[in-house]
Coordinates of C-alpha atoms in Angstrom, one line a residue:
Chain R
M1 CA 135.5 109.0 102.8
D2 CA 135.5 109.4 99.0
N3 CA 137.0 110.6 95.7
T4 CA 134.0 111.5 94.0
Q5 CA 133.9 115.7 94.5
P6 CA 131.5 117.7 93.5
K7 CA 133.7 119.6 90.1
K8 CA 131.8 122.9 89.4
K9 CA 129.5 122.7 87.1
K10 CA 129.2 124.9 84.1
G11 CA 125.3 126.5 84.4
S12 CA 124.9 128.8 87.6
P13 CA 121.7 127.7 88.9
W14 CA 120.5 130.1 88.5
W15 CA 118.3 128.0 85.4
Y16 CA 116.5 126.4 87.8
L17 CA 114.5 129.3 88.2
L18 CA 112.8 128.6 85.0
V19 CA 111.1 125.9 86.5
L20 CA 108.7 128.2 87.5
V21 CA 107.6 129.1 84.2
P22 CA 105.1 126.3 83.4
L23 CA 104.3 126.6 86.9
I24 CA 102.5 130.0 86.3
G25 CA 101.3 129.2 83.8
T26 CA 99.3 126.5 84.0
L27 CA 98.6 125.9 87.3
F28 CA 96.0 128.7 87.3
P29 CA 93.5 128.3 85.4
S30 CA 91.9 131.4 86.1
F31 CA 93.6 132.8 83.4
Y32 CA 92.5 130.6 80.8
S33 CA 89.6 129.2 81.3
S34 CA 87.6 130.9 79.0
V35 CA 86.2 129.1 75.0
S36 CA 87.6 131.9 72.9
P37 CA 89.4 132.6 70.8
E38 CA 88.9 129.2 68.7
L39 CA 91.6 127.7 67.2
W40 CA 90.8 125.6 64.4
G41 CA 87.0 124.9 66.0
I42 CA 88.8 124.5 69.6
P43 CA 88.2 126.4 72.8
F44 CA 91.3 128.5 73.9
F45 CA 91.0 126.8 77.7
Y46 CA 92.3 123.5 75.4
W47 CA 94.7 124.4 72.9
Y48 CA 96.1 127.0 75.6
Q49 CA 97.5 123.9 78.1
M50 CA 98.5 122.1 74.8
L51 CA 100.5 124.7 74.0
W52 CA 102.3 124.7 76.8
V53 CA 103.3 120.7 76.7
I54 CA 105.6 122.1 74.0
I55 CA 106.6 125.0 76.3
S56 CA 107.1 123.0 79.0
A57 CA 109.3 120.6 77.5
L58 CA 111.1 123.5 75.4
V59 CA 112.0 125.0 79.0
T60 CA 113.1 121.6 80.3
S61 CA 115.5 121.2 77.9
V62 CA 117.3 124.9 77.8
M63 CA 117.7 124.1 81.2
Y64 CA 119.2 120.5 80.4
L65 CA 121.2 122.4 78.1
A66 CA 122.7 125.2 80.7
L67 CA 122.6 123.0 83.2
K68 CA 124.1 119.8 81.6
D69 CA 127.1 119.3 84.2
S70 CA 130.0 118.8 81.7
Chain W
M1 CA 80.8 88.1 70.5
K2 CA 83.6 91.1 68.4
W3 CA 85.0 88.1 67.1
A4 CA 87.6 90.1 64.9
A5 CA 88.2 92.4 67.5
L6 CA 89.0 89.4 70.0
T7 CA 90.7 87.8 67.6
V8 CA 93.4 90.7 67.0
F9 CA 93.4 91.5 70.9
I10 CA 94.7 87.8 71.5
I11 CA 97.1 88.0 69.1
F12 CA 98.6 91.0 70.1
F13 CA 98.8 89.7 74.4
L14 CA 100.3 86.4 72.8
L15 CA 103.5 88.6 71.8
V16 CA 103.8 90.2 74.3
T17 CA 103.6 87.0 76.8
V18 CA 106.8 85.5 74.3
L19 CA 108.1 89.0 75.2
G20 CA 108.5 88.6 78.7
F21 CA 109.8 85.3 79.0
V22 CA 112.4 85.8 76.8
A23 CA 113.2 89.2 78.2
A24 CA 115.2 87.6 80.6
R25 CA 118.2 86.9 78.4
W26 CA 118.6 90.6 77.7
R27 CA 121.2 91.9 78.9
K28 CA 122.1 89.1 80.2
G29 CA 122.3 89.3 84.0
D30 CA 122.0 86.8 86.8
L31 CA 118.4 86.3 87.9
G32 CA 119.2 85.7 91.4
H33 CA 120.4 88.8 92.5
I34 CA 118.4 91.5 93.9
E35 CA 119.6 94.7 92.0
E36 CA 119.3 92.1 88.4
W37 CA 115.8 91.4 89.1
G38 CA 114.3 93.9 90.5
L39 CA 116.4 97.0 88.9
A40 CA 117.9 94.9 86.1
G41 CA 121.8 95.9 86.9
R42 CA 120.5 99.2 86.6
R43 CA 122.0 99.7 83.3
F44 CA 119.6 100.9 81.0
G45 CA 119.6 103.4 78.4
T46 CA 117.6 107.3 77.4
I47 CA 115.8 105.1 75.2
V48 CA 114.8 102.2 77.4
T49 CA 114.4 103.8 80.2
W50 CA 112.1 107.2 78.1
F51 CA 109.4 103.6 77.7
L52 CA 109.8 102.2 80.4
V53 CA 109.2 105.4 82.9
G54 CA 106.6 106.6 79.9
G55 CA 105.2 103.5 80.6
D56 CA 104.1 104.1 84.2
L57 CA 102.7 107.1 83.4
Y58 CA 101.1 106.1 80.3
T59 CA 98.7 103.4 82.5
A60 CA 95.4 102.1 81.6
Y61 CA 94.2 104.1 84.1
T62 CA 95.1 107.3 81.7
F63 CA 93.4 105.8 78.8
I64 CA 90.1 104.5 80.6
A65 CA 89.8 107.0 83.5
V66 CA 90.7 110.5 82.5
P67 CA 88.2 110.1 79.5
A68 CA 85.2 109.1 81.2
L69 CA 86.0 111.8 83.5
M70 CA 85.8 114.7 80.4
Y71 CA 83.3 112.2 78.9
G72 CA 80.7 112.6 82.7
A73 CA 82.3 116.0 83.8
G74 CA 83.7 117.8 81.3
A75 CA 86.8 120.0 81.8
L76 CA 87.8 118.8 85.4
G77 CA 89.1 115.3 83.5
F78 CA 91.8 117.9 81.8
Y79 CA 94.0 118.4 84.8
A80 CA 95.5 115.4 83.5
V81 CA 97.4 117.8 80.9
P82 CA 98.7 120.6 83.4
Y83 CA 100.0 117.4 85.8
T84 CA 102.0 116.5 82.9
I85 CA 103.3 119.6 82.0
V86 CA 105.1 120.6 85.2
V87 CA 106.1 117.4 86.8
Y88 CA 109.2 117.0 84.0
P89 CA 110.4 120.8 85.0
I90 CA 109.8 119.9 88.7
F91 CA 111.9 116.1 89.2
F92 CA 114.6 117.8 86.7
M93 CA 116.1 119.1 89.1
I94 CA 114.9 116.5 91.9
L95 CA 115.8 112.9 90.4
P96 CA 119.2 113.4 89.3
R97 CA 120.2 113.8 92.8
F98 CA 117.9 111.0 94.5
W99 CA 120.4 108.7 91.3
S100 CA 123.2 109.8 92.2
V101 CA 123.1 109.0 95.6
A102 CA 121.0 106.3 94.8
K103 CA 123.9 104.7 92.8
K104 CA 126.6 105.3 95.3
H105 CA 125.2 103.9 98.2
G106 CA 123.6 100.9 96.4
Y107 CA 120.1 102.1 97.2
V108 CA 116.9 99.8 95.0
T109 CA 114.3 102.0 96.6
A110 CA 113.3 105.5 98.5
S111 CA 113.4 104.0 102.0
D112 CA 116.9 102.7 101.4
F113 CA 117.7 106.3 101.1
I114 CA 115.6 107.3 104.4
E115 CA 117.9 104.8 106.3
G116 CA 121.3 106.1 105.4
R117 CA 120.4 109.8 105.5
F118 CA 118.9 109.8 108.2
D119 CA 119.7 106.8 110.2
D120 CA 116.4 105.7 111.7
R121 CA 114.2 102.9 110.3
L122 CA 110.9 103.4 112.2
L123 CA 110.9 106.4 108.9
S124 CA 111.8 104.8 106.5
L125 CA 109.6 101.4 107.7
A126 CA 107.3 104.6 107.3
I127 CA 108.0 105.8 103.6
A128 CA 108.6 101.7 102.6
I129 CA 104.7 101.0 104.4
T130 CA 103.1 104.3 102.4
G131 CA 104.6 103.3 99.0
I132 CA 103.1 99.7 99.4
V133 CA 99.6 100.7 100.3
A134 CA 99.2 103.6 97.9
T135 CA 100.3 101.3 95.3
M136 CA 98.3 98.4 95.8
P137 CA 95.1 99.7 95.2
Y138 CA 96.8 101.4 91.6
I139 CA 97.7 97.9 91.0
A140 CA 94.3 97.4 90.9
L141 CA 92.8 99.7 88.9
Q142 CA 95.2 98.6 85.9
L143 CA 92.7 95.4 85.9
T144 CA 89.8 97.9 85.9
G145 CA 90.5 99.0 82.8
M146 CA 91.3 95.9 81.3
Q147 CA 88.3 95.0 82.6
A148 CA 87.1 97.5 80.3
V149 CA 88.3 95.7 77.1
I150 CA 87.4 93.0 77.6
A151 CA 83.8 93.3 78.9
A152 CA 83.6 94.9 75.6
M153 CA 84.5 92.6 73.1
G154 CA 82.1 90.8 74.5
V155 CA 84.0 88.4 77.2
G156 CA 82.1 87.8 80.9
G157 CA 83.4 86.8 83.9
E158 CA 86.4 87.3 85.7
W159 CA 89.1 84.2 84.0
P160 CA 90.2 86.5 81.2
L161 CA 91.4 88.9 84.0
I162 CA 92.5 86.0 86.8
A163 CA 94.3 84.1 83.3
A164 CA 96.1 87.8 81.7
F165 CA 97.3 88.5 85.4
I166 CA 98.7 85.0 86.3
I167 CA 100.7 85.1 82.7
L168 CA 101.5 88.8 84.0
A169 CA 102.4 87.7 87.0
L170 CA 105.1 84.5 85.8
Y171 CA 106.7 86.0 83.3
T172 CA 107.5 89.0 86.1
Y173 CA 108.4 86.3 88.0
T174 CA 111.2 84.9 85.7
S175 CA 112.3 88.3 83.9
G176 CA 112.3 90.4 86.1
L177 CA 112.2 94.6 85.3
R178 CA 113.6 93.2 82.3
A179 CA 109.6 92.0 81.4
P180 CA 108.4 95.0 81.4
A181 CA 110.6 97.4 80.0
M182 CA 110.9 94.9 76.9
I183 CA 107.3 95.1 76.6
A184 CA 106.8 99.0 77.6
V185 CA 108.9 99.5 73.8
V186 CA 106.0 97.2 72.0
K187 CA 103.4 98.4 74.3
D188 CA 104.1 102.5 73.3
L189 CA 104.3 101.8 70.3
M190 CA 100.7 100.4 70.2
I191 CA 99.4 103.0 72.0
Y192 CA 101.3 106.1 70.0
I193 CA 99.5 104.1 66.4
T194 CA 96.5 104.1 68.5
V195 CA 96.1 108.1 69.7
I196 CA 97.4 108.8 65.8
V197 CA 95.3 106.8 64.4
A198 CA 91.9 108.5 66.3
I199 CA 93.2 112.0 65.6
I200 CA 92.4 111.4 62.1
V201 CA 90.0 109.3 62.0
M202 CA 88.1 110.8 64.7
P203 CA 87.4 114.1 63.3
M204 CA 87.0 113.0 60.3
K205 CA 83.7 111.2 60.8
L206 CA 82.7 113.7 63.2
G207 CA 82.7 116.2 61.6
G208 CA 85.6 118.2 62.5
F209 CA 86.5 119.5 66.4
S210 CA 84.5 123.1 66.2
H211 CA 82.0 120.4 65.6
I212 CA 83.4 117.2 68.1
F213 CA 83.6 120.1 70.9
T214 CA 79.9 121.6 69.8
S215 CA 78.5 118.6 70.4
A216 CA 80.4 117.2 73.8
Q217 CA 79.2 121.0 75.5
A218 CA 75.7 120.2 73.9
A219 CA 75.9 116.5 75.5
L220 CA 77.7 117.9 79.0
A221 CA 74.4 120.3 79.5
T222 CA 72.5 117.3 79.9
H223 CA 74.4 115.5 82.9
T224 CA 73.8 115.4 85.8
P225 CA 75.3 117.2 87.6
K226 CA 76.0 119.6 84.8
G227 CA 79.3 118.3 82.5
A228 CA 81.3 122.1 83.1
F229 CA 83.0 122.6 79.2
V230 CA 85.8 125.3 80.3
A231 CA 86.8 125.5 84.1
T232 CA 84.4 127.1 86.2
P233 CA 85.7 129.1 88.5
A234 CA 84.5 127.5 91.3
Q235 CA 86.8 124.0 90.1
F236 CA 89.8 126.5 89.0
S237 CA 91.4 125.9 92.8
V238 CA 91.1 122.2 92.1
Y239 CA 91.9 121.9 88.9
G240 CA 95.1 123.4 89.5
T241 CA 95.8 121.8 93.3
L242 CA 95.0 118.8 91.8
A243 CA 97.7 118.6 89.0
L244 CA 100.4 120.2 91.6
G245 CA 99.9 117.2 93.8
S246 CA 99.7 114.6 91.1
A247 CA 102.6 116.2 90.2
L248 CA 104.7 115.8 93.5
A249 CA 103.6 112.1 93.6
L250 CA 103.9 110.9 90.6
F251 CA 107.9 110.2 90.2
L252 CA 107.7 109.2 95.1
Y253 CA 105.5 106.2 93.7
P254 CA 108.0 103.2 94.3
H255 CA 107.2 101.6 90.6
S256 CA 108.4 105.3 88.5
M257 CA 111.4 105.2 91.4
T258 CA 112.7 101.4 90.4
G259 CA 112.4 103.4 86.8
V260 CA 114.8 106.0 87.7
F261 CA 116.9 103.9 89.9
S262 CA 117.4 101.6 87.1
A263 CA 118.6 104.3 84.0
S264 CA 122.3 103.6 83.6
S265 CA 124.1 106.8 84.4
R266 CA 122.9 110.7 85.5
K267 CA 122.8 111.5 82.5
V268 CA 120.2 109.7 81.1
V269 CA 117.3 110.8 84.2
Q270 CA 118.3 114.6 83.3
R271 CA 118.2 113.8 79.5
N272 CA 114.4 111.9 80.3
M273 CA 112.7 114.4 82.2
A274 CA 113.4 116.6 78.7
L275 CA 112.5 114.6 76.5
L276 CA 109.3 113.0 79.0
P277 CA 106.8 115.6 77.9
A278 CA 106.6 114.0 74.2
Y279 CA 104.0 111.7 76.7
S280 CA 102.2 114.4 77.5
F281 CA 100.8 115.8 74.1
A282 CA 99.7 112.3 73.2
L283 CA 98.4 112.5 76.8
G284 CA 96.0 115.8 76.0
I285 CA 94.1 113.5 73.3
I286 CA 93.2 111.4 75.1
A287 CA 91.6 113.1 77.2
L288 CA 90.0 114.7 74.0
L289 CA 88.7 110.9 73.2
G290 CA 86.2 111.7 76.0
F291 CA 84.5 114.7 74.2
M292 CA 84.7 112.6 71.1
A293 CA 82.4 109.8 72.8
L294 CA 80.0 112.3 73.7
A295 CA 80.5 113.6 70.1
A296 CA 79.4 109.8 68.7
G297 CA 76.6 110.1 70.8
I298 CA 77.7 107.2 73.1
H299 CA 75.4 106.5 76.0
T300 CA 76.5 104.0 78.7
K301 CA 75.9 104.4 82.9
S302 CA 80.3 103.3 82.9
S303 CA 81.7 106.2 82.0
N304 CA 84.8 103.4 82.1
A305 CA 83.2 101.7 78.7
A306 CA 83.0 105.6 77.2
V307 CA 86.7 104.8 75.3
P308 CA 86.7 101.1 74.5
L309 CA 82.9 101.3 73.1
L310 CA 84.0 105.1 70.9
F311 CA 86.8 102.1 68.9
L312 CA 83.4 99.6 68.6
K313 CA 81.2 102.4 67.3
E314 CA 84.2 104.2 65.0
F315 CA 86.8 101.8 64.0
P316 CA 87.1 98.3 62.1
Q317 CA 86.1 95.4 64.6
W318 CA 89.9 94.6 64.1
F319 CA 91.4 98.3 64.7
A320 CA 89.3 98.4 67.6
G321 CA 90.9 94.9 68.8
F322 CA 94.3 96.6 68.5
G323 CA 93.5 99.4 70.2
F324 CA 92.2 97.3 73.2
A325 CA 95.6 95.3 73.1
A326 CA 97.4 98.7 73.9
I327 CA 94.5 99.7 76.4
A328 CA 95.4 96.0 78.6
I329 CA 99.1 95.4 77.9
G330 CA 99.5 99.0 79.0
A331 CA 97.8 97.8 82.1
L332 CA 100.0 94.9 82.1
V333 CA 103.6 96.8 82.3
P334 CA 102.6 99.3 85.0
A335 CA 100.8 96.4 86.8
A336 CA 104.6 94.4 86.6
I337 CA 106.6 97.4 87.3
M338 CA 104.3 98.2 90.4
S339 CA 104.6 94.7 91.8
I340 CA 108.3 94.9 91.6
A341 CA 108.5 98.4 93.2
A342 CA 106.0 97.0 95.7
S343 CA 108.3 93.5 96.4
N344 CA 111.2 95.2 96.8
L345 CA 110.5 98.0 99.6
F346 CA 108.9 95.0 101.3
T347 CA 111.8 92.9 100.7
R348 CA 115.0 95.5 102.0
N349 CA 112.6 97.8 104.4
I350 CA 110.8 95.9 106.2
Y351 CA 111.6 91.7 106.0
K352 CA 115.4 92.8 105.5
S353 CA 115.1 95.5 108.4
Y354 CA 113.6 93.9 110.1
F355 CA 113.4 89.9 109.9
V356 CA 116.3 88.7 108.7
K357 CA 118.9 91.3 109.3
N358 CA 122.1 89.2 107.1
A359 CA 120.0 88.4 104.1
T360 CA 122.4 88.1 101.2
P361 CA 121.1 89.8 97.9
Q362 CA 120.6 86.0 96.0
H363 CA 118.1 86.2 99.4
E364 CA 116.3 89.3 98.8
A365 CA 116.0 88.5 95.3
K366 CA 113.9 85.7 95.7
V367 CA 112.3 86.5 98.9
A368 CA 111.3 89.6 96.5
K369 CA 110.6 87.5 94.0
F370 CA 107.6 85.8 95.5
V371 CA 106.1 88.8 97.1
S372 CA 106.4 90.1 93.9
L373 CA 103.3 86.8 93.3
I374 CA 101.8 87.5 97.3
V375 CA 101.6 91.8 95.4
K376 CA 99.3 90.7 92.8
V377 CA 96.9 88.1 93.8
G378 CA 96.0 90.7 96.5
A379 CA 95.8 93.4 93.6
L380 CA 92.9 89.9 92.1
V381 CA 91.6 90.0 95.0
F382 CA 90.7 94.0 95.7
I383 CA 89.3 94.6 92.5
I384 CA 87.4 91.2 92.5
G385 CA 86.4 91.4 96.2
F386 CA 85.2 95.7 95.7
P387 CA 83.4 97.1 94.0
Q388 CA 84.8 99.3 90.6
Q389 CA 83.5 102.7 92.3
Y390 CA 85.6 101.9 95.2
A391 CA 88.9 101.1 93.7
I392 CA 88.9 104.6 91.5
S393 CA 88.5 106.7 94.3
M394 CA 91.4 104.4 96.8
Q395 CA 93.3 104.9 93.3
Q396 CA 92.9 109.7 94.0
V397 CA 93.6 108.3 98.7
G398 CA 97.2 106.7 97.0
G399 CA 98.1 110.1 95.9
I400 CA 96.8 111.9 99.4
L401 CA 99.0 108.7 100.7
V402 CA 102.3 109.6 99.1
L403 CA 102.6 113.5 98.9
Q404 CA 103.3 112.7 103.0
T405 CA 106.2 111.0 101.6
V406 CA 107.1 114.6 100.0
P407 CA 109.3 116.5 102.5
V408 CA 111.4 114.1 103.8
L409 CA 112.2 112.3 100.5
I410 CA 112.5 115.8 98.4
F411 CA 113.1 118.2 101.6
G412 CA 116.1 115.3 102.9
L413 CA 117.5 115.5 99.1
Y414 CA 119.3 118.5 100.1
T415 CA 119.4 119.9 103.7
R416 CA 119.7 117.7 106.9
W417 CA 117.8 120.9 108.7
F418 CA 114.9 119.2 109.1
H419 CA 114.5 116.3 112.4
R420 CA 114.3 113.1 111.6
R421 CA 112.2 112.9 114.2
A422 CA 109.9 116.1 113.0
Y423 CA 109.3 114.4 109.8
L424 CA 108.6 111.2 111.3
I425 CA 104.8 113.3 113.2
G426 CA 104.4 115.5 110.1
W427 CA 104.2 112.3 108.6
I428 CA 101.1 111.0 110.7
V429 CA 99.4 114.1 110.8
G430 CA 99.4 114.6 107.1
I431 CA 98.0 110.8 106.3
V432 CA 95.1 110.8 109.4
Y433 CA 94.6 114.8 108.3
G434 CA 94.2 113.3 104.7
I435 CA 92.2 110.3 105.3
Y436 CA 90.1 112.7 107.7
M437 CA 89.6 115.3 104.5
W438 CA 88.6 112.3 102.7
G439 CA 86.6 110.9 105.1
T440 CA 84.1 114.0 105.4
T441 CA 82.8 112.9 102.0
G442 CA 81.7 109.5 102.2
Y443 CA 85.2 108.5 101.2
K444 CA 83.4 109.5 97.3
S445 CA 85.6 112.3 97.1
T446 CA 88.7 114.1 97.7
T447 CA 88.2 117.8 97.5
Y448 CA 87.6 119.0 100.7
V449 CA 86.4 122.6 101.0
L450 CA 89.0 124.5 103.9
H451 CA 87.3 127.7 106.0
L452 CA 89.9 129.5 106.7
F453 CA 89.8 133.2 107.5
G454 CA 86.4 133.3 106.3
Q455 CA 87.1 132.1 103.4
A456 CA 85.7 128.6 101.7
M457 CA 88.6 126.8 99.9
P458 CA 88.0 123.8 97.6
A459 CA 90.9 122.0 96.6
Y460 CA 92.6 118.6 96.2
A461 CA 92.8 116.7 99.8
G462 CA 96.4 116.1 100.0
I463 CA 97.8 118.9 99.6
W464 CA 95.6 121.0 102.0
A465 CA 97.5 118.1 103.9
L466 CA 100.9 118.3 102.7
I467 CA 100.6 121.7 103.6
A468 CA 100.0 120.6 106.8
N469 CA 102.5 118.0 107.3
I470 CA 105.4 120.1 106.4
I471 CA 103.8 123.1 109.2
V472 CA 104.5 120.3 111.5
T473 CA 107.7 119.5 110.2
V474 CA 108.9 122.8 110.5
V475 CA 108.1 124.1 114.2
L476 CA 109.2 120.8 115.1
S477 CA 111.9 120.8 113.5
L478 CA 112.8 123.9 115.4
V479 CA 111.9 122.5 119.0
F480 CA 114.0 119.0 118.5
N481 CA 117.6 121.6 117.2
A482 CA 116.4 123.8 119.9
V483 CA 116.4 120.9 123.1
K484 CA 119.5 118.5 120.8
V485 CA 117.5 116.0 120.8
G486 CA 119.3 112.7 118.7
Q487 CA 119.9 114.1 114.5
G488 CA 121.1 109.9 113.6
E489 CA 124.9 109.2 111.4
D490 CA 124.5 110.3 108.0
K491 CA 126.2 108.1 105.9
T492 CA 126.0 110.3 102.8
T493 CA 128.2 113.5 101.9
A494 CA 127.4 115.7 99.7
A495 CA 129.6 114.7 97.1
D496 CA 127.2 111.2 96.9
Y497 CA 124.4 113.5 95.2
Y498 CA 126.7 114.6 92.5
T499 CA 127.8 111.3 91.8
E500 CA 128.7 110.4 88.5
A501 CA 127.9 114.7 87.8
S502 CA 131.2 115.1 86.0
M503 CA 131.7 112.7 83.9

């Protein structure tokens, strides 16, 4: 019916498991809901989550590079 | 009347209005065709898609309501940050498949996909109605944000809002998706400038971050009920489920889907999932504006006014006007995309499916343009006719509704094991249960405390409803598959989900 066969991809699908890293890191506030240690006067609760913005972006970039279709 | 602020505001507003009309000639296509009007011909590259999809996320609601929650209730409002942290990796896996199958079969809406995949008009209708209903109050909410900044400048009454909306309606009608895409670029630059200036100026004026947090903590302790400085143990499960639920819903909203489908290639979609988190950092800063308002000693009964009042107090008036313009334009962009998405759904999956089956793409475009006007009038009536508080709780319910499309849209993308009838019944259960839970709080809160095995578990009602939905879908799929109820024809093939994947 069509001729676009799925080509074998470069990356292993196991790379998709990386998605769990930010989920575990951020969805359980019991791990990080505290005031100390503070950073520049910012409570841990807030700077920890801001830090995860960067970590999650890196994780997604790694997935992008590892799973690049070509 | 704040004349300096108002003048700057109006200048920028007029600028984007002109842009909105000029957009019709951008990457010119036949705007009489629905794929051109409603998806801009699927030709948007990495950068435009980044602005367009970012425009969906960065709404006036974010700018006004998230800091308002921080201002009023404290730490809970910060759930918007983990929400935007987890959303991109999740949809990095999902959206490229969606884009590929849509490109291959010319799908304009998510419901088009359902019809092709499951050969089921009823299921596709259910998904279309969910999308349209969930979108309406969301558009209305954009207006609430706009109202907040217009009111802060001392302009009263409904007429400025009506005028802004007529302008929006006209350029959306003539330019289609090209208008919000082009305006989104200007709008985001303005928002970034505002955020960068705020993060530098505010701590300087308010005595540093340390002082901002200490005074916010002190102010929150005086609120009734008391605000939380960091999430309290009772809030943990609510915080996590609100973040996860909002994330799962975000890209299944019709307007996000429109943004994704208009991308020019599969790679553009993937790349964007890796690039969009740049927005999340700014979102965190915007959320903190709520605490800055507390530290600045802003006192207001309507927490929606916290950020506008903070701007007026701490910025020179002309710059406050610039920030207000950013917020108001930040309301127009998503409102335009949302009304286009809702009218695409109506046209393709209700009008064409049920009324005029042989509608040509030109006929579809005509209907979609017209419906986009009706959708906006509807939202306008909504905001003028109903008290604001009502609209805000409706938005949270929007999330509950959209979450019920998760099983069919996400599982359906990977497997046909689940039965189409099971999806439909699961959807009904999820919607009814979700609305029931919301109802038990007197339509005030979307947090529901489930009592199970002697444990009280508070969480976002959308997640509870989704769990019920999935359980019903799985159990009924087992039953229907066992007794071999008709499955319907699958018009897609495994290869369709990889269209352009090897290029």
